[in-house]
mmCIF file of C-alpha atoms in Angstrom:
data_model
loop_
_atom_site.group_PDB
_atom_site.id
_atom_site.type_symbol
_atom_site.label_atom_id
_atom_site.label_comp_id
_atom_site.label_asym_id
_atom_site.label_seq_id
_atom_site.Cartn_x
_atom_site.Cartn_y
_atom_site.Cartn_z
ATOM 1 C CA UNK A 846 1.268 -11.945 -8.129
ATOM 2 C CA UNK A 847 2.233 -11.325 -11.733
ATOM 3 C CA UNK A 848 5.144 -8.752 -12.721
ATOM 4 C CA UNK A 849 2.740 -6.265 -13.751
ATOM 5 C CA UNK A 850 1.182 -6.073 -10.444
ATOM 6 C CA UNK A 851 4.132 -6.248 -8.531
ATOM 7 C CA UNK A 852 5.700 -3.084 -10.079
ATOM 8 C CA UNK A 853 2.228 -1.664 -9.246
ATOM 9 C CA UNK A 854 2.351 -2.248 -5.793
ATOM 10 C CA UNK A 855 5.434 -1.215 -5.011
ATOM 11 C CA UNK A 856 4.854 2.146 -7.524
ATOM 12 C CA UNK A 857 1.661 2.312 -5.338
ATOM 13 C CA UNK A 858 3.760 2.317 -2.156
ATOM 14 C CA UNK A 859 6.200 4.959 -3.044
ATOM 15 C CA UNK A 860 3.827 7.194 -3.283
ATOM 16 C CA UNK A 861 2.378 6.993 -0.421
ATOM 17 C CA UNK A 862 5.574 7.139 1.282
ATOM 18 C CA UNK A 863 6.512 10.668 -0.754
ATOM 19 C CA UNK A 864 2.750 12.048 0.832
ATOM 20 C CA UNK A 865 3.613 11.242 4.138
ATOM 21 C CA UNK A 866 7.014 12.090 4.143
ATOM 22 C CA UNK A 867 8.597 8.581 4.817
ATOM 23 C CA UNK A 868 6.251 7.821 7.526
ATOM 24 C CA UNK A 869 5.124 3.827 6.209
ATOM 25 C CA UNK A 870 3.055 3.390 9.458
ATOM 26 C CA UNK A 871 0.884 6.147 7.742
ATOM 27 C CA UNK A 872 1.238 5.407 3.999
ATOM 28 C CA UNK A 873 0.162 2.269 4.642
ATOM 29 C CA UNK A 874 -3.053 3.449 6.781
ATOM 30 C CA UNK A 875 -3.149 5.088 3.394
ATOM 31 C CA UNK A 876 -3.180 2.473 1.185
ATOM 32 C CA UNK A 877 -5.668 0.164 3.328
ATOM 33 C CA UNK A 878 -8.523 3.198 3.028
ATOM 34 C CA UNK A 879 -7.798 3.076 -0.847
ATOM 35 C CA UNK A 880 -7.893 -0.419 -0.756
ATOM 36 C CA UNK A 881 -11.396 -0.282 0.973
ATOM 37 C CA UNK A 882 -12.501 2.175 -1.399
ATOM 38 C CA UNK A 883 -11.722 0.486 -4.317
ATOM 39 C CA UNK A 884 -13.342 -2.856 -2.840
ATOM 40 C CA UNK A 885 -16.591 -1.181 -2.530
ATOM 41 C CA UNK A 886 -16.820 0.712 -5.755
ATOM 42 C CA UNK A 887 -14.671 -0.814 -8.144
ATOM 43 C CA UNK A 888 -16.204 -2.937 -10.450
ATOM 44 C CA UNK A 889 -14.976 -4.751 -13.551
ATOM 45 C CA UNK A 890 -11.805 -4.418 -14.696
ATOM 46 C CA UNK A 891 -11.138 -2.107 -11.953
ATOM 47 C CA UNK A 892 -11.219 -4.563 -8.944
ATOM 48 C CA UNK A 893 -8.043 -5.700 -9.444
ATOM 49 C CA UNK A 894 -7.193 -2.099 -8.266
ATOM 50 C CA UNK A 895 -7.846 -3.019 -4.499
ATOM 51 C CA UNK A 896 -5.493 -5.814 -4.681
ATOM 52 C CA UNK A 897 -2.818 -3.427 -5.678
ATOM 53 C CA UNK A 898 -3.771 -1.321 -2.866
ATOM 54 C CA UNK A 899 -4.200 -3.915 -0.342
ATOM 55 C CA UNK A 900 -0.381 -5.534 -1.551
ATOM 56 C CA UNK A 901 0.992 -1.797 -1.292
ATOM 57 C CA UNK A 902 -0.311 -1.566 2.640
ATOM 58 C CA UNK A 903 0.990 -4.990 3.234
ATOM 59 C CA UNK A 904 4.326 -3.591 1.728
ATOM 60 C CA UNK A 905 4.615 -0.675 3.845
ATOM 61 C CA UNK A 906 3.448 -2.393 6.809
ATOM 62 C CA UNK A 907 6.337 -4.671 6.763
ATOM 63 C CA UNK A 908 8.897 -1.531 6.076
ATOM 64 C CA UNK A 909 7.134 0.173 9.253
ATOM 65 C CA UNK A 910 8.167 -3.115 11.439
ATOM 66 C CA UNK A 911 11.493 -2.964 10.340
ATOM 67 C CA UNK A 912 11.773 0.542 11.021
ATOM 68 C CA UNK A 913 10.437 -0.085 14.282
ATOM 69 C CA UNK A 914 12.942 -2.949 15.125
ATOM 70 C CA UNK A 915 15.599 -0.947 14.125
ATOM 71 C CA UNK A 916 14.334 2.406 16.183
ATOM 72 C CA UNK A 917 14.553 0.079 19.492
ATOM 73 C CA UNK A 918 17.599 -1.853 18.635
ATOM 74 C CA UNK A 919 19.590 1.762 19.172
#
């Protein structure tokens, strides 16, 4: 993954995070239905877009297992 989509992903990812109030579980639920959107729709230019999505779930998926860890580590 280039720089470019990198920042994306991660810009991609914060958001989510900000709409569900820090909850990555459910920001990256999020990001997998926009993901699937943009697979089926997007054509072009724009189906690069689903990647960004689908690297932004993967993203907040790993943040949500960490959180967990660290939840039943206490």
């Amino acid at each position: 993954m280039g720089g470019m989509e990198h920042r994306e992903h991660r810009t991609l990812a914060a958001i989510a995070l900000r709409i569900h109030a820090g909850d990555a579980a459910a920001a990256a639920e999020t990001c997998r239905h926009a993901a699937a959107w943009w697979e089926r729709f997007a054509e072009g230019p724009y189906r690069g877009r689903a990647a960004a999505w689908r690297a932004a779930a993967e993203h907040l998926e790993h943040l949500a297992e960490a959180e967990s860890v660290r939840h039943t580590d206490i």
